[in-house]
C-alpha positions as YAML, in Angstrom:
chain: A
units: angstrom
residues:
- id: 1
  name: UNK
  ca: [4.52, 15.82, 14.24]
- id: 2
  name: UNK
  ca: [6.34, 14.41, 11.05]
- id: 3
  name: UNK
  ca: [8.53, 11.66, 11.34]
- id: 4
  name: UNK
  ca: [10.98, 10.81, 9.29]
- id: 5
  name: UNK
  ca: [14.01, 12.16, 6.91]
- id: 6
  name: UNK
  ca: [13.69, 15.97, 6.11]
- id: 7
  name: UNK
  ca: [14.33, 14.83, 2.84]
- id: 8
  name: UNK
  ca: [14.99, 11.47, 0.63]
- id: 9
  name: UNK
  ca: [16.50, 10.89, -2.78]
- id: 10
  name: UNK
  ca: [13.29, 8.79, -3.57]
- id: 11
  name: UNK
  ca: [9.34, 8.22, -2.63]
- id: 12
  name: UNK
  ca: [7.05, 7.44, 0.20]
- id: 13
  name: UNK
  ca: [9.80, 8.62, 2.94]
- id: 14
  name: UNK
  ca: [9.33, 12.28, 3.13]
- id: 15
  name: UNK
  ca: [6.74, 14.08, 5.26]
- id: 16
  name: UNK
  ca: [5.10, 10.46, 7.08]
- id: 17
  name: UNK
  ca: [2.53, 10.95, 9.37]
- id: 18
  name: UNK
  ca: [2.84, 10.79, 13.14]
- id: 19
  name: UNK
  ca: [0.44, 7.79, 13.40]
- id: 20
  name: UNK
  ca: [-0.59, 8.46, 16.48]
- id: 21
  name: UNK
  ca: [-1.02, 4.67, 17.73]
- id: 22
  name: UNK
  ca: [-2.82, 5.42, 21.26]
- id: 23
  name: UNK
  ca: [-5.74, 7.38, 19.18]
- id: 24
  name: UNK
  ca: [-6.36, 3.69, 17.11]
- id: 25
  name: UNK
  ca: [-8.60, 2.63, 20.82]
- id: 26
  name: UNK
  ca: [-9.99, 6.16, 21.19]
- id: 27
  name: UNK
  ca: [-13.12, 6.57, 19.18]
- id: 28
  name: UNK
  ca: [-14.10, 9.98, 21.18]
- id: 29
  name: UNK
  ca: [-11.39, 11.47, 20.32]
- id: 30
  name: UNK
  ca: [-11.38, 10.32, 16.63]
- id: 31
  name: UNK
  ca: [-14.95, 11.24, 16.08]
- id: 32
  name: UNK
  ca: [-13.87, 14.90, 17.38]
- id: 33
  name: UNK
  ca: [-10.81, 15.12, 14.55]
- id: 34
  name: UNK
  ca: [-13.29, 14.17, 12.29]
- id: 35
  name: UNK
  ca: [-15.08, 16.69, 10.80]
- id: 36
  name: UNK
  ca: [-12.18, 18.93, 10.26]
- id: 37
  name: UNK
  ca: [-9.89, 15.70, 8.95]
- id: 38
  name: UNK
  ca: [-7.96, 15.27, 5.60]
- id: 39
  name: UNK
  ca: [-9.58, 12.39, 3.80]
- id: 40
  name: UNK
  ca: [-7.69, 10.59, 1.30]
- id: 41
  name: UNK
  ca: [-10.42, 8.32, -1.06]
- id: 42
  name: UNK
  ca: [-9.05, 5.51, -3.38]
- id: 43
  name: UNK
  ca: [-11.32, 3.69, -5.82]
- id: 44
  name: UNK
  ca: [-11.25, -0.05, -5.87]
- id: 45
  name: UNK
  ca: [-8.16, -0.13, -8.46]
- id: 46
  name: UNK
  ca: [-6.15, 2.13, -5.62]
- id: 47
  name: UNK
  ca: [-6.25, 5.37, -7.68]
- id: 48
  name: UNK
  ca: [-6.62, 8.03, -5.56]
- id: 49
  name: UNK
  ca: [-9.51, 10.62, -6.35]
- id: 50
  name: UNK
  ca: [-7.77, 13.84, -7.63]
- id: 51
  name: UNK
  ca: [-9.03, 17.24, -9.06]
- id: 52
  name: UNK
  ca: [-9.14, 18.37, -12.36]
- id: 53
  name: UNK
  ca: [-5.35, 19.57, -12.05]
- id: 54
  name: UNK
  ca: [-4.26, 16.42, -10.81]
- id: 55
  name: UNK
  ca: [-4.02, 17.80, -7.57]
- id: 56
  name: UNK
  ca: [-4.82, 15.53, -4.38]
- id: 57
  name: UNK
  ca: [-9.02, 16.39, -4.02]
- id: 58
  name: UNK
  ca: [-9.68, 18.31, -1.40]
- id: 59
  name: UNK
  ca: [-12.44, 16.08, 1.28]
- id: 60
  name: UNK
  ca: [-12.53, 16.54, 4.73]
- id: 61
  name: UNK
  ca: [-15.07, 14.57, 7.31]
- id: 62
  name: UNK
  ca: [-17.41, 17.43, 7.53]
- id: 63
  name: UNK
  ca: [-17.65, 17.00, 3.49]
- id: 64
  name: UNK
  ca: [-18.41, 13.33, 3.87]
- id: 65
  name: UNK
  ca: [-20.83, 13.55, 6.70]
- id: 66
  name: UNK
  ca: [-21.35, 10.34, 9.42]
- id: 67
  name: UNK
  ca: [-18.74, 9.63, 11.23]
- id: 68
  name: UNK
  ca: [-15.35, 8.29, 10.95]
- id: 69
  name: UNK
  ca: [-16.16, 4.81, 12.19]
- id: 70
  name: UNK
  ca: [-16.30, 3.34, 8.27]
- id: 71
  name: UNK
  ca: [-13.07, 4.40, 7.55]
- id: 72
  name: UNK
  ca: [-9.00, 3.77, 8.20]
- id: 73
  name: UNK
  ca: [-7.45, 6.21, 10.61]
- id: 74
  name: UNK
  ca: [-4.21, 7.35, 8.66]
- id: 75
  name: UNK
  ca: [-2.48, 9.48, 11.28]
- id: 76
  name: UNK
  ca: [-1.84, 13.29, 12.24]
- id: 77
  name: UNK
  ca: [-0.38, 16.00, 10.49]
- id: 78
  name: UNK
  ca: [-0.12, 18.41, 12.35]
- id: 79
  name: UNK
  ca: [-3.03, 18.69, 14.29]
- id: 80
  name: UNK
  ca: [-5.02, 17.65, 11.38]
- id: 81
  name: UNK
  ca: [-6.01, 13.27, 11.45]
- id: 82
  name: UNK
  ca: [-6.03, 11.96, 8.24]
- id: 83
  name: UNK
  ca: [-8.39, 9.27, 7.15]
- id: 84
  name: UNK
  ca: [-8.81, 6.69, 4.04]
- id: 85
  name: UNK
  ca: [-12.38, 6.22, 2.32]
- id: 86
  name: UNK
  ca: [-13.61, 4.55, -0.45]
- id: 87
  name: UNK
  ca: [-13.79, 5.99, -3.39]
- id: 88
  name: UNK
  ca: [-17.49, 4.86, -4.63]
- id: 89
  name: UNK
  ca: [-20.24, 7.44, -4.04]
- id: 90
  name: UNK
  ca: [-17.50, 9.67, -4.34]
- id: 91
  name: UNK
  ca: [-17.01, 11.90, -7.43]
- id: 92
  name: UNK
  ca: [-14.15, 12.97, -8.91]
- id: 93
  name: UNK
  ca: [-12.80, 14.97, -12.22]
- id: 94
  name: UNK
  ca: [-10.49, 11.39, -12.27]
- id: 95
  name: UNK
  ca: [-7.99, 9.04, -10.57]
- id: 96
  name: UNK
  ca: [-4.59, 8.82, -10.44]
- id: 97
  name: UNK
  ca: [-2.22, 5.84, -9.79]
- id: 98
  name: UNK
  ca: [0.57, 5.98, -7.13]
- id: 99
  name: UNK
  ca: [3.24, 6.40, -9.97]
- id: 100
  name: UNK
  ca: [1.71, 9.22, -11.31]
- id: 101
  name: UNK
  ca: [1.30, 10.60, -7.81]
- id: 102
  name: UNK
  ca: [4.73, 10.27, -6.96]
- id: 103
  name: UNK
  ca: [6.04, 12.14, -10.06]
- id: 104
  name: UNK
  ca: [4.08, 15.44, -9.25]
- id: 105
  name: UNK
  ca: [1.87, 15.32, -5.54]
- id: 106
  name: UNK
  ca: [4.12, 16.93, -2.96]
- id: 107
  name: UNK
  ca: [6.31, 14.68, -0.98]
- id: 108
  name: UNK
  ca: [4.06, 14.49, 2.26]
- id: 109
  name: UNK
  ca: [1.04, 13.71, 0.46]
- id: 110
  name: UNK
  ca: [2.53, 10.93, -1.92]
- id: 111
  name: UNK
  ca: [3.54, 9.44, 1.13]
- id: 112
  name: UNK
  ca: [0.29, 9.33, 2.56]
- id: 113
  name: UNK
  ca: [-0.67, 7.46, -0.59]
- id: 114
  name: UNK
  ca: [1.94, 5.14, -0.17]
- id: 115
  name: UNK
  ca: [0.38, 4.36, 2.75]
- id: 116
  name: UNK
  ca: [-3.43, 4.44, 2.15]
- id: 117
  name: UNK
  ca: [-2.42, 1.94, -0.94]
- id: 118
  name: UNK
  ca: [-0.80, -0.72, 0.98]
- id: 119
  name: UNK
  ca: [-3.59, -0.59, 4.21]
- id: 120
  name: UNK
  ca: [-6.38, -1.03, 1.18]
- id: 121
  name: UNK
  ca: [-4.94, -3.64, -0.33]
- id: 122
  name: UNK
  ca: [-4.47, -5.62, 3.18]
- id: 123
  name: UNK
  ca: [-7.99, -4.96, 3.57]
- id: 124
  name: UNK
  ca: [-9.16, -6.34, 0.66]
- id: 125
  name: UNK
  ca: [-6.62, -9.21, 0.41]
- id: 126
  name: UNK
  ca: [-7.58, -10.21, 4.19]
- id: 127
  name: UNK
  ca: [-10.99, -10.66, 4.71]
- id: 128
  name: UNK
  ca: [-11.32, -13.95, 5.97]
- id: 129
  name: UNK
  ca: [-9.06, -15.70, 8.99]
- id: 130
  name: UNK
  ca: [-6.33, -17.80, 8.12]
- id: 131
  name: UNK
  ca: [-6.65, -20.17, 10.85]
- id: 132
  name: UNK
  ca: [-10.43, -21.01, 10.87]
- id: 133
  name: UNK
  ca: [-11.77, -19.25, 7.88]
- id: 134
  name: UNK
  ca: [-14.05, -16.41, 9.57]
- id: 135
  name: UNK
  ca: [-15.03, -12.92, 8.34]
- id: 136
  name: UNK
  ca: [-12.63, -10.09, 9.78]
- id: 137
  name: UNK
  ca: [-13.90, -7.96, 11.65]
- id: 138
  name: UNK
  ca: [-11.52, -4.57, 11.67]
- id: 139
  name: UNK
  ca: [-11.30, -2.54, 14.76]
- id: 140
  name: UNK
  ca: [-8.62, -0.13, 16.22]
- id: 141
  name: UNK
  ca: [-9.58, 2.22, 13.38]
- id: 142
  name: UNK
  ca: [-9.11, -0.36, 10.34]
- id: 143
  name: UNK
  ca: [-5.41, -1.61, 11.87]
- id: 144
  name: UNK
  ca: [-6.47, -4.79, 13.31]
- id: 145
  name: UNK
  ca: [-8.50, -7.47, 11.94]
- id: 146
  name: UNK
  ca: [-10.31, -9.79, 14.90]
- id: 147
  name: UNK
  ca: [-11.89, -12.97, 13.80]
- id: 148
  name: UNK
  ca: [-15.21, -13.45, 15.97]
- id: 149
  name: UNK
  ca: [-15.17, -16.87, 15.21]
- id: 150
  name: UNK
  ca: [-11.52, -17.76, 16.83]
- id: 151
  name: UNK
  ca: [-10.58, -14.62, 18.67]
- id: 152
  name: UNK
  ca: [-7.73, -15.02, 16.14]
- id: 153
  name: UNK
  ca: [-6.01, -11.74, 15.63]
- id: 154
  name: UNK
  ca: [-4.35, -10.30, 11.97]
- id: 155
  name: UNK
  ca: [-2.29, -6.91, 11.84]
- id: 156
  name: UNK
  ca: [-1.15, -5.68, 8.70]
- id: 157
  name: UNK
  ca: [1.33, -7.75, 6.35]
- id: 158
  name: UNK
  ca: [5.03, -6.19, 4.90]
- id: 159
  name: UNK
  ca: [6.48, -8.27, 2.32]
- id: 160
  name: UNK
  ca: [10.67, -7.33, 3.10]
- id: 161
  name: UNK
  ca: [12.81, -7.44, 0.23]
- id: 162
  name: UNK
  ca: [16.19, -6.57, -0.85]
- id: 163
  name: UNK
  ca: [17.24, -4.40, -3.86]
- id: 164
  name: UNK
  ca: [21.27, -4.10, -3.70]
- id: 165
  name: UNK
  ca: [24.01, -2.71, -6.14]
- id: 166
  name: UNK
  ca: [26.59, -5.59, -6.64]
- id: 167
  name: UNK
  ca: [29.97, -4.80, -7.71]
- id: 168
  name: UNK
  ca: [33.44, -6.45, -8.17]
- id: 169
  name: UNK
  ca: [35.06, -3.61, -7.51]
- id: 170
  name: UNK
  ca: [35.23, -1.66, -10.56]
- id: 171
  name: UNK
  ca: [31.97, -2.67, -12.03]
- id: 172
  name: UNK
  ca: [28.27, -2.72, -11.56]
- id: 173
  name: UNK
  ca: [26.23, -5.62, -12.29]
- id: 174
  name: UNK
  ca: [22.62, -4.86, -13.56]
- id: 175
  name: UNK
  ca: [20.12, -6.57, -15.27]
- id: 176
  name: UNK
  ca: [16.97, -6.55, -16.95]
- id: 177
  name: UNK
  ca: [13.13, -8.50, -17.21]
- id: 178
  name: UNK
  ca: [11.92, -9.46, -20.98]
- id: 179
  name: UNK
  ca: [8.73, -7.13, -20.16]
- id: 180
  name: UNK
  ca: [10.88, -3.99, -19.85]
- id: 181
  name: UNK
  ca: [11.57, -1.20, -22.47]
- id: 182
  name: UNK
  ca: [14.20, -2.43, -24.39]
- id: 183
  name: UNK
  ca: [17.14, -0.25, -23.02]
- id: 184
  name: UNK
  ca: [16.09, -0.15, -19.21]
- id: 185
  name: UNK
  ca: [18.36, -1.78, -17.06]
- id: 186
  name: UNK
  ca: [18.24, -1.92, -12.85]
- id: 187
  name: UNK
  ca: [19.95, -3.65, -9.79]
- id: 188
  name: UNK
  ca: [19.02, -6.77, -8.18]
- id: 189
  name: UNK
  ca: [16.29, -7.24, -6.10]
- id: 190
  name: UNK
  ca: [14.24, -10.36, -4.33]
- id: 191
  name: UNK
  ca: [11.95, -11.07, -1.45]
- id: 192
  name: UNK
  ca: [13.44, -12.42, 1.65]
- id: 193
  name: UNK
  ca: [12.53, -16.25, 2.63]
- id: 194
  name: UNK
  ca: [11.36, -17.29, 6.23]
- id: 195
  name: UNK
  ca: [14.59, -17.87, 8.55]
- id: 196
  name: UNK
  ca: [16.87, -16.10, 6.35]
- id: 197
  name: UNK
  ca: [18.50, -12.92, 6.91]
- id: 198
  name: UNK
  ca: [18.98, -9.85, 4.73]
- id: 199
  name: UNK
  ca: [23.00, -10.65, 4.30]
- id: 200
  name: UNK
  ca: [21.77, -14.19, 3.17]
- id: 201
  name: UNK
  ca: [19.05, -13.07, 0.85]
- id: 202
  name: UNK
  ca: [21.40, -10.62, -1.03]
- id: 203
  name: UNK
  ca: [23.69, -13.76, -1.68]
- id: 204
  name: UNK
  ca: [21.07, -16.31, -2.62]
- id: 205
  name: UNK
  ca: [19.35, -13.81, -4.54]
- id: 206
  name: UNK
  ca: [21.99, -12.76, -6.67]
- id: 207
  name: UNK
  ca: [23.42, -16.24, -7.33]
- id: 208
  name: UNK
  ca: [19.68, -17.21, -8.16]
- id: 209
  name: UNK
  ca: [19.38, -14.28, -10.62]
- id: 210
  name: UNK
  ca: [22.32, -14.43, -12.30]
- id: 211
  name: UNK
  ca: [25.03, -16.71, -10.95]
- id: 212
  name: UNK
  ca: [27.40, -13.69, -8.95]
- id: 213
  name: UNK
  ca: [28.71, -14.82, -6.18]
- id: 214
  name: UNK
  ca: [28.35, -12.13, -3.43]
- id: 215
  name: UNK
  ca: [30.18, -12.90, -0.15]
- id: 216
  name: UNK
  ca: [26.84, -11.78, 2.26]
- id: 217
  name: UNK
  ca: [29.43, -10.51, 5.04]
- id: 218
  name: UNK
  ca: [30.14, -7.59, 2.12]
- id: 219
  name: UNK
  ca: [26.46, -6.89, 2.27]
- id: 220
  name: UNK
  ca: [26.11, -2.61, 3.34]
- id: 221
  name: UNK
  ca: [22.79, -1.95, 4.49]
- id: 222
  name: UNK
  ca: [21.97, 2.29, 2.68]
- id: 223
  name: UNK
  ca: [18.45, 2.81, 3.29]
- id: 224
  name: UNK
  ca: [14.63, 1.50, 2.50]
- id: 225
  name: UNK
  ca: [11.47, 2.35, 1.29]
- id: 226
  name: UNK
  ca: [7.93, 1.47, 1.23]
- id: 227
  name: UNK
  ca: [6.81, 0.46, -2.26]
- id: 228
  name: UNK
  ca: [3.06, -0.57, -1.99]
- id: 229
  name: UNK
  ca: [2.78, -2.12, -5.23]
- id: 230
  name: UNK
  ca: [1.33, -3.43, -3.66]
- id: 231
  name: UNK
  ca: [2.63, -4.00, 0.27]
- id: 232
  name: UNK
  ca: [6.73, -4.74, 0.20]
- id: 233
  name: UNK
  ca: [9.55, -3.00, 2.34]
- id: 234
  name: UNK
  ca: [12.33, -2.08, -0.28]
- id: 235
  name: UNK
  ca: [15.76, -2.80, 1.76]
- id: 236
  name: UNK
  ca: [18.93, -1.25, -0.09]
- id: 237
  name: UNK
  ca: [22.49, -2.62, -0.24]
- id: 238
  name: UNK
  ca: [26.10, -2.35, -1.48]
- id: 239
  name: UNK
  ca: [27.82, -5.89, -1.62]
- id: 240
  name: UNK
  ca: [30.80, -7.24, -3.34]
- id: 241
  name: UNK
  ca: [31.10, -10.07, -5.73]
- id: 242
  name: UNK
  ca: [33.56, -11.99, -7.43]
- id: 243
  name: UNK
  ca: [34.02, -10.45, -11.79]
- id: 244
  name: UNK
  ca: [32.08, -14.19, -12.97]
- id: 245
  name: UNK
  ca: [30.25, -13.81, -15.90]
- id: 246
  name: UNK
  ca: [26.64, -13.38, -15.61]
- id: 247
  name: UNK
  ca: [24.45, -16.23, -16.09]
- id: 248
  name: UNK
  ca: [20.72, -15.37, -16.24]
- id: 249
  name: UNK
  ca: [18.21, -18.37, -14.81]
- id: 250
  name: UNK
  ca: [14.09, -17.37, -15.30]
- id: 251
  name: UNK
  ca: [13.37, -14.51, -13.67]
- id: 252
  name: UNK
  ca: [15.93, -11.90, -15.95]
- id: 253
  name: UNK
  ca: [16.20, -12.17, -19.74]
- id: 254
  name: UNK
  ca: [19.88, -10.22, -19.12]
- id: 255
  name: UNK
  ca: [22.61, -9.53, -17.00]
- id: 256
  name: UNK
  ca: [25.65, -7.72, -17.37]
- id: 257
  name: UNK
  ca: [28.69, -5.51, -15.75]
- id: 258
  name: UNK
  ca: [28.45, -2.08, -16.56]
- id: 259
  name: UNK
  ca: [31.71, 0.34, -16.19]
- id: 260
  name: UNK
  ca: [31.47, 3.61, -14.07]
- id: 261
  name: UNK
  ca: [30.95, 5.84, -17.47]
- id: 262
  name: UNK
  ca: [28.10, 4.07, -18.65]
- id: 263
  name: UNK
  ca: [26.82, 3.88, -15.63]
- id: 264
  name: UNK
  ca: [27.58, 7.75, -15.09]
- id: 265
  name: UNK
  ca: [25.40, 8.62, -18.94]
- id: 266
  name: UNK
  ca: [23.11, 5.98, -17.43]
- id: 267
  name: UNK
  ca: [22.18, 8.24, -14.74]
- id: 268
  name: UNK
  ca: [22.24, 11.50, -16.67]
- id: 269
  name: UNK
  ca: [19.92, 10.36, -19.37]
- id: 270
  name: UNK
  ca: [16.32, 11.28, -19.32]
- id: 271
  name: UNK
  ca: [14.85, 8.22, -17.13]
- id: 272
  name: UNK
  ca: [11.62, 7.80, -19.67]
- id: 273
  name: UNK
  ca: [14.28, 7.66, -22.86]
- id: 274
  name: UNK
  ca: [13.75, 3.72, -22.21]
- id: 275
  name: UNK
  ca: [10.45, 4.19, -24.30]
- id: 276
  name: UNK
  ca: [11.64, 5.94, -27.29]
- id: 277
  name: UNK
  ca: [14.80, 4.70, -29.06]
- id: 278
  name: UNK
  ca: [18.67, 5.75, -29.02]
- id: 279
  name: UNK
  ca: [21.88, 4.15, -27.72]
- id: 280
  name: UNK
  ca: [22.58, 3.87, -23.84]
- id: 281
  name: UNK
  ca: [20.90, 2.60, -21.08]
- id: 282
  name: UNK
  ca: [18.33, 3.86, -18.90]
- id: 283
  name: UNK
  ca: [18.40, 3.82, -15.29]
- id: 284
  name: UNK
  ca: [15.20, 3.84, -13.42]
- id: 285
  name: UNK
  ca: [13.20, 6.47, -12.34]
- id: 286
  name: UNK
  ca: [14.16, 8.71, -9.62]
- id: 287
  name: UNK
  ca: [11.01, 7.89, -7.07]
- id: 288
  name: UNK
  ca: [12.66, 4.58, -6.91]
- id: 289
  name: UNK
  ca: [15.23, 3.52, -4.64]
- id: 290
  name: UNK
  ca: [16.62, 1.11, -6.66]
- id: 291
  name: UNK
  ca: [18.19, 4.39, -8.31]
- id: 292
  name: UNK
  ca: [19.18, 5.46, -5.10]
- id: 293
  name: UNK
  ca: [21.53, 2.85, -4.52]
- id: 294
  name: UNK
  ca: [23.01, 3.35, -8.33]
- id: 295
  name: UNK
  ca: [24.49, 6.81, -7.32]
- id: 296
  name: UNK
  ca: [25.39, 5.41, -4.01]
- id: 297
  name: UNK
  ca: [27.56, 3.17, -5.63]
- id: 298
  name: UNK
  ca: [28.91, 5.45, -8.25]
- id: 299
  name: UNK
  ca: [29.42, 8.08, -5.33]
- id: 300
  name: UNK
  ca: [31.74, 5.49, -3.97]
- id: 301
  name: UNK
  ca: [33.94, 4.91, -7.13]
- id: 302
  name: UNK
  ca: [36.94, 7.00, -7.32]
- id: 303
  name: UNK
  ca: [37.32, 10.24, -9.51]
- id: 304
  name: UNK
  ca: [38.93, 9.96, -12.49]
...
């Protein structure tokens, strides 16, 4: 069974998998969903294999032969279990990147991306114990990694961050990284530090980025979402701040207050205009939640 919104205002929410925890100890019943599983194969970039329409390629177990034991055990949908493989020894008409996915895979299967990406890349990023320095050994179907060497134990890692839409009340403040197209704009965002909470890290995050000062008990919790890219928790917020003027530090090359109209045209423009030129700015795509939390906040505003 699906878990989950019926339906999200960005990616990698819609149509998760039940993941099915109990069937991670129960290799009988895993090799018997096997043959008829859904097998989603990324190379070692994290592309996923697609056909020659784009389309997620069709593999099942039966098509791949063996048995699951190799490979991570996704989830059901349905009664269908879903698996990730390797890509090599696999061909394909080409790969796609979860971006590209996201803009034109159906919702469910996106997701499942979203979630083969971020279980590869622990995999790969993890192979060796942190506490004594021995090879992994991953059991419970590629969800646990058991060092033989200290019996020490690793589960898969979630990097939470916050992405929140600060205004002073009439206002939103936005701002921008050197490497971006030259009229794309976006909220604040930053990765929560050990013994902090999320109120706190919208504050110090803010004031780090570009000298706001948000009062954290303002902080709104709206929604999250995975973004793999490659293994954060996206956390979204409203919060408050004083009108200071911006005052960018490293990490932003500008920051500014934008009113409710341009913020309005901001959101009505063509989200890829950012690479060609004209006047405006350019909010970010809609698979992101950081746009999310844009209309949430312009929702909010009162009609004029």
């Amino acid at each position: 069974m699906a878990v989950g919104p019926a339906r999200s205002s960005f990616a990698f929410v819609d149509g998760a998998l039940d993941r099915a925890d109990a069937l991670r100890d129960d290799a009988a019943a895993l090799a018997a969903l096997w043959p008829a599983a859904g097998v989603i194969a990324l190379d070692p970039q994290g592309r996923a294999l697609a056909d020659a329409d784009g389309g997620l390629l069709a593999i099942d177990g039966s098509t791949l032969g063996g048995d699951h034991q190799p490979h991570t055990f996704l989830g059901l949908r349905g009664e269908q279990a879903w698996f990730l493989a390797d890509a090599p020894g696999i061909g394909a008409p080409q790969q796609l990147d979860l971006r590209s996915a996201a803009a034109q895979w159906p919702h469910w299967q996106a997701t499942l991306f979203a979630q083969a990406r971020a279980l590869q890349h622990w995999h790969r990023q993890h192979r060796f114990c942190g506490a004594c320095g021995g090879a992994l050994r991953y059991v419970r179907a590629g969800w646990l990694g058991r060092c033989d060497a200290c019996a020490s134990e690793h589960y898969p890692r979630t990097d939470q961050a916050i992405i929140v839409a600060v205004s002073d009340g009439a206002r939103l403040l936005l701002g921008r990284q050197a490497s971006w197209p030259q009229r794309r704009w976006s909220v604040i965002a930053g990765f929560v530090e050990p013994g902090e909470t999320l109120e706190q890290t919208v504050a110090r995050e803010v004031m780090e980025e570009t000298g706001i000062r948000v009062d954290p008990r303002s902080a709104r919790y709206l929604a999250s979402q995975p973004w793999p890219f490659p293994s954060a928790l996206m956390l979204g917020f409203i919060a408050a701040a004083a009108p200071d003027e911006p005052r960018v530090g490293d990490e932003l090359e500008a920051a500014r207050w934008f009113s409710v109209e341009q913020v309005r045209e901001g959101l009505a423009r063509d989200w890829s205009e950012a690479e060609r030129e004209g006047e405006g700015i350019v909010l970010p795509a809609p698979l992101s939640i950081a746009r999310h939390v844009i209309q949430a906040w312009l929702d909010g505003q009162p009609a004029e």
